[in-house]
Tab-separated table of C-alpha atoms and ligand atoms in Angstrom:
chain	number	residue	atom	x	y	z
A	1	MET	CA	10.815	15.242	7.300
A	2	THR	CA	8.903	15.636	10.546
A	3	HIS	CA	6.659	12.906	11.907
A	4	THR	CA	3.610	14.831	10.728
A	5	ASP	CA	4.706	14.118	7.146
A	6	VAL	CA	4.595	10.367	7.690
A	7	LEU	CA	1.402	8.895	6.283
A	8	VAL	CA	-0.264	5.914	7.922
A	9	SER	CA	-2.444	3.655	5.801
A	10	PRO	CA	-4.235	1.065	7.973
A	11	SER	CA	-4.910	-2.202	6.132
A	12	ILE	CA	-8.572	-3.161	6.257
A	13	LEU	CA	-7.471	-6.795	6.006
A	14	SER	CA	-7.393	-6.696	9.814
A	15	ALA	CA	-10.764	-4.946	10.171
A	16	ASP	CA	-14.005	-6.588	11.301
A	17	PHE	CA	-15.717	-7.316	7.983
A	18	LEU	CA	-19.103	-7.796	9.607
A	19	HIS	CA	-19.004	-4.102	10.574
A	20	LEU	CA	-16.946	-2.597	7.789
A	21	ALA	CA	-18.656	0.811	7.620
A	22	ASP	CA	-18.151	1.302	11.374
A	23	GLU	CA	-14.531	0.173	11.045
A	24	ILE	CA	-13.867	2.707	8.272
A	25	ARG	CA	-15.361	5.528	10.344
A	26	SER	CA	-13.539	4.400	13.483
A	27	ILE	CA	-10.139	4.315	11.815
A	28	GLU	CA	-10.680	7.731	10.229
A	29	SER	CA	-11.556	9.262	13.574
A	30	ALA	CA	-8.435	7.591	15.013
A	31	GLY	CA	-6.298	9.572	12.553
A	32	ALA	CA	-5.780	7.289	9.546
A	33	ASP	CA	-4.453	9.169	6.517
A	34	TRP	CA	-5.474	6.592	3.914
A	35	HIS	CA	-7.239	3.218	3.757
A	36	HIS	CA	-5.029	0.377	2.533
A	37	ILE	CA	-7.196	-2.138	0.693
A	38	ASP	CA	-5.711	-5.533	-0.149
A	39	VAL	CA	-7.268	-7.237	-3.152
A	40	MET	CA	-6.153	-10.883	-3.451
A	41	ASP	CA	-7.263	-13.174	-6.255
A	42	GLY	CA	-6.359	-16.639	-4.962
A	43	HIS	CA	-3.870	-17.045	-7.858
A	44	PHE	CA	-1.148	-14.408	-7.583
A	45	VAL	CA	-1.325	-15.072	-3.854
A	46	PRO	CA	-2.963	-18.074	-2.185
A	47	ASN	CA	-5.503	-15.992	-0.300
A	48	LEU	CA	-8.748	-14.575	-1.703
A	49	THR	CA	-10.282	-11.356	-0.366
A	50	PHE	CA	-12.752	-9.189	-2.293
A	51	GLY	CA	-13.184	-7.174	-5.465
A	52	LEU	CA	-14.964	-4.235	-7.046
A	53	PRO	CA	-18.358	-4.315	-5.266
A	54	VAL	CA	-16.704	-4.121	-1.841
A	55	ILE	CA	-14.399	-1.291	-2.964
A	56	ARG	CA	-17.439	0.660	-4.194
A	57	GLN	CA	-19.131	0.216	-0.816
A	58	ILE	CA	-16.029	1.314	1.078
A	59	LYS	CA	-15.819	4.363	-1.188
A	60	SER	CA	-19.374	5.329	-0.285
A	61	VAL	CA	-18.469	5.752	3.419
A	62	ALA	CA	-14.769	6.732	3.315
A	63	THR	CA	-13.670	10.352	3.431
A	64	LYS	CA	-9.948	9.505	3.209
A	65	PRO	CA	-8.192	8.283	0.031
A	66	LEU	CA	-8.397	4.608	-0.933
A	67	ASP	CA	-4.919	3.066	-1.315
A	68	VAL	CA	-5.749	-0.080	-3.255
A	69	HIS	CA	-3.117	-2.831	-3.533
A	70	ILE	CA	-4.059	-5.418	-6.129
A	71	MET	CA	-2.349	-8.785	-5.687
A	72	VAL	CA	-3.771	-10.310	-8.852
A	73	ASP	CA	-2.411	-12.216	-11.846
A	74	ASN	CA	-3.941	-9.951	-14.490
A	75	PRO	CA	-3.524	-6.293	-13.429
A	76	ASP	CA	-3.321	-5.119	-17.067
A	77	GLU	CA	-6.891	-6.333	-17.599
A	78	VAL	CA	-8.520	-5.341	-14.300
A	79	ALA	CA	-6.751	-2.229	-12.982
A	80	ALA	CA	-8.986	0.316	-14.727
A	81	GLY	CA	-12.055	-1.154	-13.022
A	82	TYR	CA	-10.528	-0.508	-9.610
A	83	VAL	CA	-9.989	3.156	-10.442
A	84	GLU	CA	-13.586	3.414	-11.679
A	85	SER	CA	-14.725	1.797	-8.420
A	86	GLY	CA	-12.998	4.360	-6.202
A	87	ALA	CA	-9.244	3.734	-5.925
A	88	ASP	CA	-7.434	7.061	-5.480
A	89	TRP	CA	-4.073	5.282	-5.456
A	90	LEU	CA	-3.761	1.995	-7.324
A	91	THR	CA	-0.768	-0.251	-6.809
A	92	PHE	CA	-0.154	-3.361	-8.903
A	93	HIS	CA	2.621	-5.952	-8.873
A	94	ILE	CA	5.528	-5.701	-11.312
A	95	GLU	CA	5.766	-9.517	-11.367
A	96	ALA	CA	2.219	-9.824	-12.701
A	97	SER	CA	2.063	-7.006	-15.240
A	98	LYS	CA	2.696	-7.668	-18.929
A	99	ASP	CA	3.540	-4.014	-19.677
A	100	ALA	CA	4.041	-1.971	-16.519
A	101	ILE	CA	4.682	1.364	-18.264
A	102	ALA	CA	1.555	1.057	-20.421
A	103	LEU	CA	-0.505	0.096	-17.367
A	104	ALA	CA	0.873	3.002	-15.308
A	105	LYS	CA	-0.213	5.353	-18.089
A	106	VAL	CA	-3.715	3.836	-18.197
A	107	ILE	CA	-4.145	4.236	-14.423
A	108	ARG	CA	-3.036	7.873	-14.526
A	109	ALA	CA	-5.243	8.592	-17.535
A	110	LYS	CA	-8.184	7.237	-15.530
A	111	GLY	CA	-7.413	9.847	-12.868
A	112	ALA	CA	-5.668	7.862	-10.117
A	113	LYS	CA	-2.141	7.923	-8.761
A	114	VAL	CA	-0.173	4.820	-9.670
A	115	GLY	CA	2.058	2.561	-7.635
A	116	ILE	CA	4.031	-0.597	-8.203
A	117	SER	CA	4.753	-3.226	-5.594
A	118	LEU	CA	7.471	-5.861	-5.489
A	119	ARG	CA	7.584	-9.203	-3.751
A	120	PRO	CA	10.486	-9.426	-1.262
A	121	THR	CA	12.531	-11.492	-3.742
A	122	THR	CA	12.065	-9.292	-6.826
A	123	PRO	CA	15.165	-7.222	-7.657
A	124	ILE	CA	14.783	-3.478	-7.120
A	125	GLU	CA	16.507	-2.912	-10.504
A	126	SER	CA	13.406	-4.257	-12.258
A	127	LEU	CA	11.749	-0.887	-11.501
A	128	LYS	CA	14.335	1.284	-13.184
A	129	SER	CA	12.630	1.956	-16.523
A	130	VAL	CA	9.131	2.340	-15.061
A	131	LEU	CA	10.062	4.553	-12.081
A	132	PRO	CA	9.548	7.907	-13.893
A	133	HIS	CA	5.942	6.846	-14.626
A	134	LEU	CA	5.095	6.169	-10.961
A	135	ASP	CA	3.754	8.076	-7.973
A	136	LEU	CA	4.448	5.351	-5.411
A	137	VAL	CA	6.560	2.255	-4.801
A	138	LEU	CA	5.227	-0.286	-2.297
A	139	ILE	CA	7.959	-2.376	-0.741
A	140	MET	CA	6.603	-5.656	0.598
A	141	SER	CA	8.242	-6.511	3.899
A	142	VAL	CA	6.443	-9.871	4.065
A	143	ASN	CA	5.460	-12.371	1.390
A	144	PRO	CA	2.172	-10.972	0.085
A	145	GLY	CA	-0.963	-12.912	0.896
A	146	PHE	CA	-1.683	-12.664	4.617
A	147	GLY	CA	-1.743	-10.158	7.444
A	148	GLY	CA	0.004	-10.801	10.740
A	149	GLN	CA	3.406	-11.967	9.412
A	150	SER	CA	6.848	-10.896	10.654
A	151	PHE	CA	8.746	-8.042	9.013
A	152	MET	CA	11.618	-9.238	6.814
A	153	MET	CA	14.867	-7.566	7.759
A	154	GLU	CA	15.913	-7.217	4.100
A	155	ALA	CA	13.209	-4.580	3.610
A	156	PRO	CA	14.989	-1.466	4.998
A	157	ALA	CA	17.885	-1.842	2.534
A	158	ARG	CA	15.357	-2.234	-0.290
A	159	ILE	CA	13.613	0.973	0.789
A	160	ALA	CA	16.971	2.768	0.766
A	161	ALA	CA	17.763	1.360	-2.688
A	162	ILE	CA	14.504	2.703	-4.141
A	163	ALA	CA	15.080	6.073	-2.499
A	164	ALA	CA	18.586	6.186	-4.002
A	165	MET	CA	17.337	5.161	-7.450
A	166	ALA	CA	14.668	7.876	-7.401
A	167	LYS	CA	17.168	10.451	-6.170
A	168	ALA	CA	19.653	9.543	-8.896
A	169	ALA	CA	16.881	9.988	-11.470
A	170	GLY	CA	16.025	13.409	-9.980
A	171	ILE	CA	12.482	12.301	-9.089
A	172	ARG	CA	12.670	11.535	-5.367
A	173	HIS	CA	10.137	14.318	-4.649
A	174	GLN	CA	7.534	12.762	-6.972
A	175	ILE	CA	7.735	9.185	-5.626
A	176	LYS	CA	6.260	8.086	-2.314
A	177	ILE	CA	7.826	5.012	-0.789
A	178	SER	CA	5.447	2.813	1.160
A	179	VAL	CA	6.217	-0.276	3.238
A	180	ASP	CA	3.726	-3.083	3.803
A	181	GLY	CA	3.810	-6.029	6.190
A	182	GLY	CA	4.810	-6.607	9.802
A	183	ILE	CA	4.883	-2.909	10.668
A	184	ASN	CA	5.037	-2.119	14.401
A	185	PRO	CA	6.765	0.772	16.205
A	186	ALA	CA	10.216	-0.870	15.897
A	187	THR	CA	9.971	-1.849	12.228
A	188	ALA	CA	8.308	1.491	11.439
A	189	LYS	CA	11.308	3.296	12.907
A	190	LEU	CA	13.704	1.247	10.790
A	191	SER	CA	11.625	1.798	7.658
A	192	LEU	CA	11.341	5.550	8.181
A	193	ALA	CA	15.068	5.817	8.854
A	194	HIS	CA	15.714	4.179	5.477
A	195	GLY	CA	13.404	6.524	3.551
A	196	ALA	CA	9.828	5.247	3.808
A	197	ASP	CA	7.128	7.919	3.511
A	198	ILE	CA	4.074	5.739	4.160
A	199	LEU	CA	3.469	2.994	6.702
A	200	VAL	CA	0.888	0.308	5.910
A	201	ALA	CA	-0.202	-1.633	8.974
A	202	GLY	CA	-3.055	-4.007	9.677
A	203	THR	CA	-2.511	-5.909	12.900
A	204	ALA	CA	-0.713	-3.054	14.687
A	205	ILE	CA	-3.607	-0.640	14.107
A	206	TYR	CA	-6.905	-2.483	13.651
A	207	GLY	CA	-5.762	-5.037	16.210
A	208	ALA	CA	-4.858	-2.378	18.808
A	209	LYS	CA	-7.101	-1.587	21.780
A	210	ASP	CA	-6.433	2.121	21.290
A	211	ARG	CA	-6.252	2.724	17.544
A	212	ARG	CA	-5.578	6.446	17.870
A	213	LEU	CA	-2.583	5.744	20.091
A	214	ALA	CA	-1.390	3.033	17.666
A	215	ILE	CA	-1.442	5.473	14.735
A	216	THR	CA	0.259	8.257	16.706
A	217	THR	CA	2.904	5.863	17.968
A	218	LEU	CA	3.731	4.710	14.423
A	219	LYS	CA	3.936	8.296	13.174
A	220	GLU	CA	6.234	9.264	16.014
A	221	SER	CA	8.429	6.190	15.792
A	222	LYS	CA	10.951	8.039	13.607
B	301	DX5	C1	-0.143	-8.592	2.859
B	301	DX5	C2	-0.874	-7.264	2.749
B	301	DX5	C3	-0.667	-6.325	3.896
B	301	DX5	C4	-1.118	-6.827	5.228
B	301	DX5	C5	-0.383	-6.118	6.308
B	301	DX5	O1	-0.204	-9.256	1.639
B	301	DX5	O2	-0.471	-6.604	1.564
B	301	DX5	O3	-1.269	-5.074	3.626
B	301	DX5	O4	-2.485	-6.661	5.411
B	301	DX5	O5	-0.808	-6.666	7.519
B	301	DX5	P1	0.076	-6.664	8.841
B	301	DX5	O6	0.292	-5.232	9.211
B	301	DX5	O7	-0.807	-7.374	9.793
B	301	DX5	O8	1.367	-7.367	8.531
B	302	ZN	ZN1	-1.061	-4.473	1.051
């Protein structure tokens, strides 16, 4: 894969929420491929962010796909609403879902691509039966809940394990592997070398003086 195949999904968690429409436009003109949108419910994770009305407003100004990551206790109940509100890719947590395969089918039937995320401590093997029903796996490289944390060095091996599991199942081409948390040029390089296809980054992009350069640097860090 060349660097042009690497997708960068800036996390709006690090954007200026008082000027969100301008931030969305700015990051698109800086070369963002997707918008990573972190929904936190104050239960599954201690932090609380935003829900459907904000997603709908982002959708009204975005021209790039919305990559929505729901860190909520009840994804089986609420996921469909996020697709209806504009999520092009919807990723829920395996730890929170009551029936991950059924939920993956619902999300696809609603017209979105479906992803599953795992906390850093959740065994990769827990994905085995659901993997054929997925379009994306989101490996958390920090404990979900907050931006600006340090990348956990266990993450690259977990990325490689997912890549190997998908390859063994003959579905590596249909699964995108994304990595989320503490991404900078050094941790991006490690992640890409272990099989990541998508880099999610908040601080390293929205927090950069030159966002275009930050995105290019991540893409070329391979
Ligand atoms: C953490 C979120 C991440 C976070 C990444 O729970 O899922 O998307 O915003 O932020 P940085 O890049 O600052 O670690
Ligand atoms: Zn996220």
